[in-house]
XYZ file of C-alpha atoms in Angstrom:
730
model
C 0.000 0.000 0.000
C 1.372 3.405 -1.097
C 5.063 4.188 -0.661
C 5.054 1.843 2.325
C 4.839 -1.167 -0.001
C 7.696 -2.299 -2.253
C 9.619 -1.380 -4.288
C 10.612 1.993 -2.865
C 12.962 4.646 -4.194
C 14.341 7.181 -1.687
C 15.529 10.730 -2.281
C 16.698 13.692 -0.229
C 17.906 17.218 -0.738
C 16.434 20.701 -0.583
C 13.344 22.500 -1.832
C 13.367 26.157 -2.802
C 10.162 28.090 -2.035
C 10.047 31.542 -3.634
C 6.629 33.078 -2.846
C 5.980 36.771 -3.095
C 5.173 37.733 0.506
C 3.664 41.151 -0.163
C 0.090 39.815 0.135
C 0.641 37.635 3.210
C -0.587 39.996 5.983
C 1.417 37.898 8.451
C 2.320 40.696 10.831
C -0.562 42.508 12.488
C 1.040 45.923 11.923
C 1.131 45.529 8.122
C -2.232 44.369 6.704
C -1.451 45.780 3.264
C -3.798 43.476 1.357
C -7.585 43.152 1.438
C -7.831 39.500 0.333
C -11.628 39.261 0.447
C -11.976 41.927 -2.236
C -8.594 41.311 -3.933
C -7.587 44.907 -3.386
C -5.084 46.981 -1.486
C -6.252 47.688 2.047
C -6.977 51.362 1.493
C -8.368 51.950 4.981
C -5.129 50.740 6.572
C -2.856 52.438 4.028
C -4.559 55.794 4.594
C -3.015 55.784 8.075
C 0.341 55.946 6.308
C -0.770 58.697 3.911
C -1.098 56.226 1.036
C -4.247 56.843 -0.995
C -5.822 55.856 -4.294
C -4.599 59.169 -5.686
C -0.908 58.852 -4.723
C -0.198 55.119 -4.262
C 1.945 54.763 -7.384
C 4.479 57.129 -5.768
C 4.059 56.327 -2.063
C 3.261 52.625 -1.689
C 6.551 50.976 -2.671
C 8.858 53.373 -0.756
C 6.790 52.787 2.390
C 6.796 49.007 1.860
C 10.604 48.744 1.982
C 11.103 51.031 4.976
C 12.351 49.351 8.135
C 9.626 49.740 10.766
C 9.856 48.912 14.497
C 7.372 46.284 15.621
C 6.871 45.602 19.311
C 3.350 44.231 18.820
C 4.021 40.953 17.067
C 5.960 38.087 18.608
C 8.868 37.777 18.306
C 9.288 41.545 18.147
C 11.799 43.457 16.074
C 12.112 45.763 13.077
C 10.854 44.516 9.734
C 9.611 45.769 6.361
C 5.915 45.816 5.372
C 6.601 43.862 2.155
C 7.929 41.050 4.386
C 10.822 38.805 3.457
C 10.442 38.310 -0.309
C 9.186 41.325 -2.233
C 10.285 39.979 -5.634
C 9.198 36.375 -5.132
C 8.119 34.464 -8.233
C 6.099 31.794 -6.399
C 8.555 29.334 -7.917
C 9.063 25.846 -6.492
C 12.055 23.669 -7.362
C 14.342 21.000 -5.976
C 17.741 22.541 -5.355
C 20.669 21.571 -7.572
C 23.335 24.043 -6.485
C 26.981 23.051 -6.102
C 27.284 20.496 -3.331
C 23.651 21.037 -2.313
C 21.726 18.656 -4.514
C 18.412 16.816 -4.525
C 18.896 13.280 -5.700
C 18.038 9.596 -5.466
C 19.871 8.127 -2.489
C 18.796 4.485 -2.584
C 15.910 2.079 -2.669
C 14.501 -1.243 -1.578
C 13.393 -3.903 -4.059
C 11.724 -5.803 -1.204
C 12.077 -6.078 2.543
C 15.700 -6.794 3.310
C 16.714 -6.282 -0.330
C 18.252 -2.801 -0.635
C 19.537 -1.763 -4.035
C 22.945 -0.277 -3.307
C 24.445 -0.062 -6.787
C 21.452 0.895 -8.890
C 22.407 3.323 -11.694
C 19.752 5.866 -10.682
C 21.372 6.420 -7.272
C 22.935 9.875 -7.344
C 20.645 10.981 -10.168
C 18.508 14.116 -9.709
C 14.860 14.486 -8.847
C 13.105 17.498 -10.342
C 9.806 19.336 -10.431
C 8.945 21.567 -13.381
C 6.192 23.713 -14.820
C 3.876 23.202 -17.765
C 5.338 20.823 -20.331
C 8.464 20.370 -18.241
C 9.426 24.036 -18.630
C 10.157 26.497 -15.854
C 9.340 25.843 -12.224
C 6.372 24.676 -10.241
C 4.388 27.298 -8.331
C 3.521 27.734 -4.674
C 0.030 29.192 -4.181
C -2.040 29.519 -1.019
C -5.807 29.350 -1.385
C -5.859 31.854 1.466
C -2.726 34.049 1.307
C -2.815 34.690 5.065
C -2.786 31.050 6.133
C -0.407 28.098 6.386
C -3.205 25.533 6.126
C -4.033 26.021 2.428
C -0.732 25.718 0.550
C -0.769 24.159 -2.915
C 1.942 23.216 -5.395
C 1.013 23.624 -9.057
C 3.343 21.816 -11.442
C 3.576 20.309 -14.910
C 5.705 17.262 -14.254
C 8.045 15.539 -11.851
C 11.008 13.451 -12.959
C 13.753 11.340 -11.480
C 16.786 9.610 -12.889
C 18.622 10.753 -16.008
C 19.506 9.667 -19.512
C 18.377 6.143 -20.328
C 17.143 5.752 -16.754
C 14.930 8.838 -16.589
C 11.290 8.590 -15.529
C 9.012 11.520 -16.407
C 5.728 11.813 -14.577
C 3.300 14.459 -15.927
C 1.022 16.062 -13.362
C -2.338 14.480 -12.817
C -3.075 15.869 -9.338
C -2.051 19.125 -7.702
C -0.229 18.800 -4.367
C -1.524 20.328 -1.134
C 0.102 20.739 2.255
C -0.594 17.796 4.555
C 0.468 16.775 8.040
C 1.419 20.275 9.154
C 3.606 19.980 12.232
C 4.329 23.235 14.047
C 6.645 21.480 16.510
C 9.102 20.051 14.006
C 12.065 21.765 15.722
C 12.891 21.164 19.389
C 14.927 24.200 20.407
C 14.899 27.093 22.822
C 16.122 29.550 20.199
C 13.706 31.640 18.164
C 15.219 33.820 15.483
C 13.253 36.628 13.865
C 14.803 35.933 10.462
C 13.341 32.412 10.506
C 9.586 33.038 10.376
C 8.344 29.465 9.993
C 11.506 27.433 10.514
C 9.771 25.076 12.897
C 6.946 23.950 10.595
C 7.153 20.559 8.910
C 4.887 19.645 6.015
C 4.197 16.672 3.755
C 3.328 16.781 0.048
C 2.141 13.898 -2.114
C 1.069 13.372 -5.699
C 0.231 10.360 -7.850
C 0.512 9.714 -11.579
C -1.559 7.099 -13.436
C 0.548 4.311 -14.929
C -0.309 5.104 -18.550
C 0.704 8.749 -18.155
C 4.170 7.925 -16.853
C 6.903 8.108 -19.497
C 8.943 5.025 -18.702
C 12.465 4.798 -20.162
C 13.226 2.318 -22.921
C 16.252 0.103 -22.425
C 16.350 0.955 -18.744
C 19.195 -0.615 -16.738
C 17.819 0.292 -13.318
C 16.363 -2.578 -11.295
C 14.541 -0.058 -9.112
C 12.768 1.495 -12.084
C 12.097 -1.903 -13.653
C 10.513 -3.249 -10.470
C 8.558 -0.035 -9.906
C 7.153 -0.203 -13.429
C 6.268 -3.863 -12.971
C 4.548 -3.280 -9.622
C 2.663 -0.216 -10.889
C 1.195 -2.297 -13.725
C -0.147 -5.085 -11.508
C -3.906 -5.541 -10.946
C -4.992 -3.247 -8.132
C -2.227 -0.730 -8.837
C -3.036 2.635 -10.396
C 0.403 4.121 -11.031
C 3.170 5.691 -9.002
C 3.151 7.809 -5.849
C 5.672 10.491 -4.853
C 5.667 11.684 -1.239
C 8.111 14.037 0.440
C 8.474 15.958 3.686
C 9.860 19.484 4.050
C 11.406 20.379 7.414
C 13.893 22.668 9.195
C 13.306 25.638 6.931
C 16.021 28.206 6.294
C 15.484 31.873 5.448
C 17.867 34.602 4.278
C 20.069 31.996 2.559
C 20.997 33.956 -0.575
C 24.567 33.244 -1.595
C 24.572 29.908 0.214
C 21.951 28.044 -1.807
C 21.674 30.245 -4.890
C 23.584 32.789 -6.977
C 21.671 35.894 -5.880
C 24.039 38.829 -5.458
C 21.981 40.440 -2.707
C 22.619 38.451 0.468
C 20.710 40.066 3.337
C 20.968 38.176 6.605
C 18.185 39.970 8.467
C 15.452 42.553 7.972
C 17.789 45.527 8.448
C 20.037 44.287 5.659
C 16.995 43.375 3.575
C 15.656 46.936 3.791
C 18.995 48.302 2.625
C 19.216 45.839 -0.282
C 15.668 46.607 -1.408
C 16.361 50.341 -1.326
C 19.466 49.860 -3.429
C 17.552 47.814 -5.976
C 14.755 50.366 -6.273
C 17.233 53.259 -6.476
C 18.904 51.567 -9.446
C 15.547 50.996 -11.123
C 14.287 54.531 -10.572
C 17.527 56.192 -11.686
C 17.398 54.189 -14.926
C 13.904 55.421 -15.684
C 12.446 52.005 -15.061
C 14.790 50.104 -17.357
C 17.332 48.507 -15.011
C 15.910 45.701 -12.861
C 19.314 44.188 -12.066
C 18.961 45.225 -8.426
C 15.791 43.185 -7.936
C 16.282 39.847 -6.198
C 14.416 36.897 -4.816
C 14.960 35.928 -1.191
C 13.600 32.362 -1.045
C 13.010 30.015 1.848
C 14.641 26.586 1.699
C 13.457 23.332 3.244
C 15.391 20.162 3.805
C 13.443 17.336 2.190
C 13.314 13.554 2.261
C 10.982 11.561 0.082
C 9.895 8.230 -1.350
C 8.637 7.015 -4.721
C 6.457 3.923 -4.730
C 3.262 2.355 -6.013
C -0.133 4.065 -6.024
C -2.819 1.512 -5.326
C -6.553 1.350 -5.856
C -8.528 3.022 -3.070
C -5.820 5.506 -2.153
C -6.309 9.245 -2.581
C -3.720 10.966 -4.735
C -2.640 13.796 -2.431
C -3.281 12.331 1.033
C -0.988 9.877 2.880
C -3.021 6.736 3.445
C -2.988 3.755 5.766
C -3.740 3.386 9.434
C -3.104 6.880 10.790
C -1.682 7.794 14.191
C -1.908 11.338 15.553
C -0.629 13.087 18.650
C -2.300 11.991 21.883
C -0.072 13.350 24.677
C 2.877 15.716 24.515
C 6.107 13.999 25.512
C 9.614 14.941 26.632
C 12.954 13.955 25.103
C 15.295 11.720 27.052
C 17.096 13.369 29.938
C 14.937 16.527 29.921
C 13.241 17.718 33.093
C 9.704 18.964 32.592
C 9.819 22.716 33.190
C 6.334 23.260 31.809
C 3.375 23.769 34.178
C 1.576 20.807 32.626
C 2.189 18.121 30.061
C -0.660 19.326 27.846
C 0.207 20.085 24.213
C 1.250 23.685 23.629
C -1.254 26.037 22.081
C -0.083 26.878 18.602
C -1.194 29.965 16.691
C 0.321 30.379 13.293
C -0.809 32.919 10.741
C 0.482 33.001 7.201
C 4.076 31.978 6.629
C 5.231 33.519 9.888
C 5.754 31.967 13.287
C 3.398 33.921 15.527
C 3.867 32.192 18.862
C 6.219 29.937 20.725
C 5.336 26.845 18.753
C 9.019 26.014 18.681
C 9.396 24.085 21.887
C 11.314 25.635 24.744
C 13.737 23.122 26.187
C 12.001 21.487 29.115
C 8.584 21.565 27.455
C 6.793 18.418 26.318
C 5.796 18.440 22.648
C 3.276 16.554 20.537
C 4.851 14.332 17.896
C 3.819 14.500 14.251
C 1.530 12.006 12.501
C 2.403 8.479 11.354
C 0.981 6.361 8.547
C 1.155 2.594 9.015
C 0.797 -0.224 6.496
C 0.437 -3.794 7.701
C 1.315 -6.514 5.205
C -0.291 -9.602 6.701
C 0.894 -11.792 3.821
C 4.554 -11.006 4.416
C 4.082 -10.354 8.151
C 5.540 -6.864 8.060
C 4.635 -3.569 9.736
C 5.808 -0.482 7.852
C 5.684 2.945 9.472
C 6.141 6.312 7.774
C 7.840 8.548 10.353
C 8.746 11.130 7.728
C 6.734 13.829 9.513
C 6.906 12.546 13.069
C 10.100 13.144 15.037
C 11.540 16.657 15.559
C 15.077 17.845 14.943
C 17.300 19.948 17.207
C 17.803 22.498 14.441
C 18.316 26.127 15.389
C 15.823 28.328 13.512
C 17.488 30.403 10.829
C 20.922 28.865 11.107
C 22.880 27.565 8.149
C 24.010 24.909 7.864
C 21.177 23.473 9.924
C 21.452 21.116 12.868
C 19.492 18.113 11.626
C 20.176 15.745 14.503
C 16.985 14.079 15.657
C 15.762 14.860 19.147
C 16.247 11.746 21.284
C 12.973 10.602 22.807
C 14.527 7.281 23.704
C 13.022 3.980 22.565
C 9.557 4.178 21.026
C 7.209 1.372 21.965
C 4.849 0.319 19.168
C 1.776 -1.565 20.280
C -2.000 -1.779 20.490
C -4.338 0.065 22.841
C -7.512 -1.609 24.064
C -9.319 0.802 26.327
C -6.613 1.987 28.701
C -4.510 -1.170 28.311
C -1.424 -1.002 26.102
C 0.185 -4.161 24.725
C 3.622 -3.685 23.209
C 4.545 -5.303 19.892
C 8.015 -3.942 19.168
C 10.551 -1.381 20.321
C 12.025 1.225 17.987
C 15.362 2.393 19.432
C 16.650 5.910 18.826
C 19.210 4.472 16.432
C 16.353 3.541 14.088
C 14.897 7.055 13.837
C 18.076 9.120 14.230
C 19.286 11.402 11.449
C 21.245 8.875 9.353
C 18.544 6.190 9.053
C 15.871 8.885 8.686
C 17.619 10.434 5.704
C 18.450 7.023 4.213
C 14.835 5.802 4.088
C 12.783 9.030 4.298
C 11.669 8.053 7.790
C 10.200 4.670 6.817
C 10.808 1.879 9.321
C 9.935 -1.777 8.695
C 9.226 -4.177 11.579
C 8.687 -7.919 11.006
C 5.959 -9.544 13.088
C 7.767 -10.641 16.264
C 5.624 -13.749 16.830
C 2.566 -15.718 15.696
C 0.220 -13.691 17.901
C 1.064 -10.367 16.277
C -1.574 -10.545 13.543
C -4.404 -11.045 15.980
C -3.098 -8.310 18.245
C -2.862 -5.829 15.364
C -6.503 -6.481 14.502
C -7.715 -6.213 18.093
C -7.435 -2.499 18.832
C -5.968 0.894 18.038
C -2.300 1.200 17.140
C -0.277 3.361 19.504
C 3.276 4.545 20.105
C 4.404 5.219 23.637
C 7.341 7.227 24.972
C 8.448 6.269 28.472
C 5.000 4.907 29.276
C 3.061 7.855 27.841
C 0.878 7.385 24.791
C 2.416 9.870 22.382
C 0.576 8.732 19.255
C -2.776 6.993 18.937
C -4.607 5.643 15.916
C -7.580 7.527 14.524
C -10.213 4.936 13.720
C -12.045 7.221 11.294
C -10.482 9.634 8.812
C -12.238 11.866 6.265
C -10.119 13.326 3.475
C -10.444 14.914 0.055
C -8.083 15.449 -2.845
C -9.743 18.826 -3.469
C -8.098 20.816 -0.690
C -8.042 24.082 -2.716
C -11.336 25.112 -4.332
C -12.055 28.375 -6.168
C -15.577 29.710 -6.705
C -16.768 32.743 -8.611
C -19.997 34.623 -8.000
C -22.909 32.173 -8.106
C -20.645 29.260 -9.040
C -21.336 25.723 -7.869
C -19.121 22.694 -7.509
C -19.098 19.243 -5.993
C -16.229 17.436 -4.302
C -15.588 13.991 -2.869
C -14.788 13.107 0.735
C -13.411 9.631 1.412
C -13.760 7.989 4.823
C -11.521 5.202 6.085
C -11.945 3.027 9.152
C -8.627 1.626 10.410
C -7.106 2.446 7.019
C -9.775 0.819 4.823
C -12.514 2.656 2.940
C -15.700 2.552 4.976
C -19.280 2.467 3.702
C -22.224 3.850 5.639
C -20.219 6.313 7.726
C -21.689 9.740 8.378
C -19.755 12.978 7.994
C -20.806 16.211 9.675
C -19.552 19.215 7.723
C -19.237 22.594 9.419
C -18.276 25.999 8.026
C -15.452 28.106 9.461
C -14.361 31.618 8.542
C -10.879 32.786 7.524
C -9.908 33.034 11.190
C -11.031 29.408 11.698
C -13.988 30.365 13.914
C -17.201 28.384 13.538
C -19.678 30.417 11.476
C -22.784 30.976 13.581
C -26.344 30.768 12.330
C -27.346 34.085 10.801
C -23.785 35.058 9.827
C -22.630 35.038 6.194
C -21.786 31.417 5.474
C -19.489 32.282 2.518
C -20.712 29.082 0.845
C -24.052 27.313 1.034
C -24.510 23.558 0.822
C -26.512 22.163 -2.088
C -26.959 18.621 -0.773
C -26.825 16.643 2.450
C -29.101 16.590 5.456
C -29.278 19.983 7.131
C -29.063 20.253 10.903
C -28.442 22.876 13.572
C -25.984 22.254 16.400
C -25.134 24.212 19.527
C -21.617 23.921 20.929
C -19.850 25.591 23.863
C -17.783 28.566 22.799
C -14.162 28.200 23.746
C -13.830 31.983 24.085
C -17.032 33.424 25.609
C -19.049 35.534 25.353
C -21.363 34.188 24.057
C -21.262 30.944 26.054
C -22.582 28.864 23.135
C -22.512 28.950 19.356
C -25.384 27.735 17.220
C -24.340 26.745 13.720
C -25.942 25.269 10.616
C -24.252 22.086 9.382
C -24.978 19.219 7.024
C -24.389 15.504 7.169
C -23.617 13.168 4.278
C -23.114 9.409 4.268
C -20.477 7.401 2.427
C -21.461 4.980 -0.325
C -20.173 1.449 -0.735
C -16.819 2.856 -1.890
C -16.424 4.919 1.269
C -17.069 8.106 -0.673
C -19.549 10.944 -0.180
C -20.276 13.900 -2.443
C -20.580 17.415 -1.063
C -22.117 20.200 -3.128
C -21.502 23.889 -2.454
C -22.388 27.238 -4.020
C -20.746 30.620 -3.508
C -22.662 32.844 -1.109
C -20.303 35.746 -0.381
C -16.597 36.527 -0.956
C -14.140 35.140 1.537
C -12.121 32.138 2.634
C -14.281 29.458 4.217
C -12.812 26.267 5.624
C -15.094 23.244 5.691
C -14.305 20.920 8.586
C -15.140 17.206 8.288
C -16.244 15.189 11.340
C -16.780 11.481 10.547
C -18.954 9.480 12.917
C -20.916 6.251 13.213
C -24.457 6.220 14.550
C -27.127 8.878 14.913
C -25.558 11.265 17.410
C -24.053 14.342 15.769
C -20.484 15.024 16.908
C -20.002 18.598 18.161
C -17.867 20.630 15.745
C -15.053 22.574 17.363
C -15.854 26.263 17.998
C -12.376 27.085 16.686
C -10.838 24.824 14.072
C -7.317 23.548 14.771
C -5.798 22.587 11.448
C -2.882 20.789 13.140
C -5.000 18.648 15.470
C -6.453 15.542 13.778
C -8.024 17.920 11.276
C -9.938 16.941 8.160
C -10.989 19.811 5.917
C -10.946 21.608 2.614
C -10.164 25.260 1.904
C -12.156 27.477 -0.425
C -11.609 30.858 -1.985
C -14.863 32.574 -2.904
C -13.599 35.236 -5.263
C -14.910 38.813 -5.234
C -18.375 39.247 -6.687
C -17.435 41.265 -9.768
C -20.093 40.246 -12.286
C -21.138 43.897 -12.714
C -17.644 45.151 -13.560
C -17.704 44.198 -17.291
C -20.905 46.178 -17.885
C -19.476 49.121 -15.962
C -16.464 49.035 -18.282
C -18.710 48.870 -21.346
C -20.787 51.792 -20.092
C -17.646 53.826 -19.414
C -16.288 53.120 -22.890
C -19.527 53.870 -24.680
C -19.878 57.108 -22.726
C -16.395 58.406 -23.506
C -14.870 56.229 -26.273
C -11.551 57.372 -24.865
C -8.603 54.885 -24.909
C -6.949 56.746 -22.039
C -10.086 56.421 -19.921
C -10.397 52.744 -20.845
C -6.816 52.125 -19.696
C -7.434 54.040 -16.462
C -10.477 51.880 -15.760
C -8.574 48.639 -16.345
C -5.526 49.730 -14.387
C -7.311 51.232 -11.389
C -9.894 48.451 -11.133
C -7.717 45.431 -11.940
C -4.047 45.709 -12.849
C -2.928 48.127 -10.139
C -3.079 45.389 -7.488
C -0.684 43.083 -9.328
C 1.492 46.000 -10.378
C 1.957 47.006 -6.743
C 2.159 43.629 -5.003
C 3.979 41.457 -7.531
C 6.919 43.595 -8.464
C 8.832 40.793 -10.174
C 6.481 41.480 -13.118
C 8.571 44.572 -13.868
C 11.222 42.189 -15.211
C 8.709 40.935 -17.798
C 5.818 43.362 -18.341
C 5.402 46.684 -16.573
C 1.755 46.436 -15.593
C 1.748 50.134 -14.804
C 2.594 51.065 -18.396
C -0.203 51.153 -20.930
C 2.265 50.832 -23.812
C 3.945 47.773 -22.258
C 0.668 46.041 -21.551
C -0.738 46.797 -25.014
C 2.437 45.355 -26.543
C 1.950 42.120 -24.617
C -1.785 41.512 -25.002
C -1.110 38.158 -26.690
C 0.694 36.421 -23.833
C -1.485 38.209 -21.267
C -4.607 36.858 -22.995
C -3.325 33.308 -22.644
C -2.108 33.769 -19.077
C -5.393 35.179 -17.729
C -7.627 32.587 -19.386
C -9.959 30.539 -17.220
C -8.349 27.232 -18.333
C -4.903 28.536 -17.349
C -6.165 29.431 -13.880
C -7.199 25.830 -13.245
C -3.744 24.216 -13.319
C -1.197 26.149 -15.399
C 2.081 27.239 -13.831
C 1.998 30.253 -16.149
C -1.404 31.534 -15.019
C -1.709 35.253 -14.383
C -2.106 36.252 -11.657
C -0.307 33.285 -10.168
C -2.260 33.803 -6.941
C -5.517 32.894 -8.728
C -7.443 35.854 -7.279
C -8.675 37.281 -10.589
C -12.461 36.949 -10.545
C -14.458 35.926 -13.604
C -15.919 39.432 -13.799
C -12.551 41.159 -13.829
C -11.128 38.543 -16.214
C -13.866 39.322 -18.724
C -13.290 43.054 -18.279
C -9.599 42.660 -19.033
C -10.420 40.483 -22.040
C -12.839 43.115 -23.339
C -10.120 45.749 -23.070
C -7.673 43.479 -24.921
C -10.293 43.010 -27.641
C -10.565 46.774 -27.958
C -6.788 47.154 -28.201
C -6.481 44.401 -30.803
C -9.154 46.141 -32.873
C -7.505 49.556 -32.556
C -10.278 50.778 -30.256
C -12.799 50.467 -33.086
C -15.545 47.980 -32.177
C -19.055 48.908 -33.321
C -21.862 48.212 -30.860
C -19.381 47.221 -28.181
C -20.950 45.054 -25.466
C -20.090 42.376 -22.944
C -20.699 39.680 -25.595
C -18.697 41.323 -28.372
C -15.772 38.868 -28.261
C -16.418 36.078 -30.818
C -16.169 32.516 -29.560
C -12.647 31.189 -29.979
C -11.141 34.603 -30.697
C -7.555 35.303 -29.649
C -5.372 38.354 -30.263
C -3.525 38.389 -33.592
C -0.449 36.210 -33.534
C -1.842 33.882 -30.874
C -2.775 30.275 -31.574
C -6.387 29.253 -31.113
């Protein structure tokens, strides 16, 4: 089952994340972006004398000014544009000097490692559409860490005659977020989210994989053979990012600007803008990306029938009690898991453990092969490192929690099956097998014991991880809806790792702050199916003492699947929480959704309701028939946002220049198309926050430009079906 079955191919290295951070709103003092309306936050900016009349001159200089901040935690000076003003949203595996991302080994079967396979040492890569350019990092909600997606065109591994190319079939979404991935007492301001670990997974159907001819790799040969067997669907690629490093320019890339903190960043940004302004907007050589880098380990294996494409499957264990490393005295007032509050890409609280504090461990997926009497555990996202946030090179030594006891819990009784010593999950074995540990059944009674109760892992007698009997997951973690738009998505329920029929799922709506949406409040989306119900739950933060909310329930079919239909109600960023249950008693939804705590959900972006904008543009044109006025409408209603926030565009098309935009209407037409927004790595805007109404408005303007501003009887339906600007392919 999944990458926990055989054969397996292991890789490790580094991932570069290059998001533009100007729309993140991570720090409370700098809410520059109004994400609900996809606009600059004019009310906030007015406090800094930035208005809709002067923003083209005032906004950028303010955004790169070093500003004291004693409100956010940790405190310190920073710039409003945050840590990566010129980010491209690019995603790539690092291949830079000695820092490479490559195949490190594999197992043909249990106890049969492939040590001399020709693909060992070969690169692994992720690319954009058609294998060109880079993948793209996009958050459904730009001010959250729970909605990250990776758009890409293909992944590949190996090289030459042993190269496997896997075109994208399923977008990747962040899974298994672990805010306690680093165990350290040191918080560093320049490392905003160093302590967050995350898992990504994608699958490619067998027939879409481009297998090499004349391959000499046993690992690839056996993978191809296994992926073609009955019950197999293709191949699965899963990797974990952890111990994230910021301000690493010059160490992991060739960027000439190498700021080490926000003070140096402000100076480097000023220098870059001074060069640009003095050149009259021609010299962008001073612009630079300032990416974040993650260490990564990963596995390539077989994707089997019944498994979701983007969700780690199997029997799933999640944190039960926070535990202490070996030899550490508990200095915390209680052993309860720490409260974690993370907003955007920034660390907003002490989620990095202070030495002496117990911490919850990350999740585990388990596959039990009863035929071959083998237990396989994926600890890729489970055990923390001792890494110091922001340091380079990183300390990747695993925190020593002593021996882990794997067993079964029946009620309050724990029966041990096997012991996993520290030497099995320490850094070297972790990196060698991407955290996967195989344990043969110790005796003839193991099978019956495994089937008798919930799997558990204990640390010094405390249950650190406990199996979730029911899980409810969806491959559609990032959903976009325009005004009035409807969609339907699938939720799959498993019981002890197997798809479960006849299980109920309560679905509750949460707002962008993850608070349960009360009855009578804008629901952001409405449900179009399911059994409606009203629940009342205690409010964790009174007043009021209780919250009444409208929910629905759906029931899984014989395949363990249930359909959920939704329709856009109002702009915003709803999160739908899934609560699987058996029986007739509705489970109480949490008043505040914790995306790191046994959470099942999907994220939605209901785009601004802009259906009236195209007609407003038409009316403005027909009233004035003035190309200058038409450009002003398009810029001030649409393009200004991307011109201001995504400054890397100045290296390609100056969105603030009518002449530059008119010259590039062909590629812009393709980039803003609705089909491109669905999956393309070249979509514009890359953040996917261009509503259907504003897209049509921009297309109408392009149609005017292409026709030299001479379109008789110009209306919202003037563009012929299939039309593209001259020089563009249909």
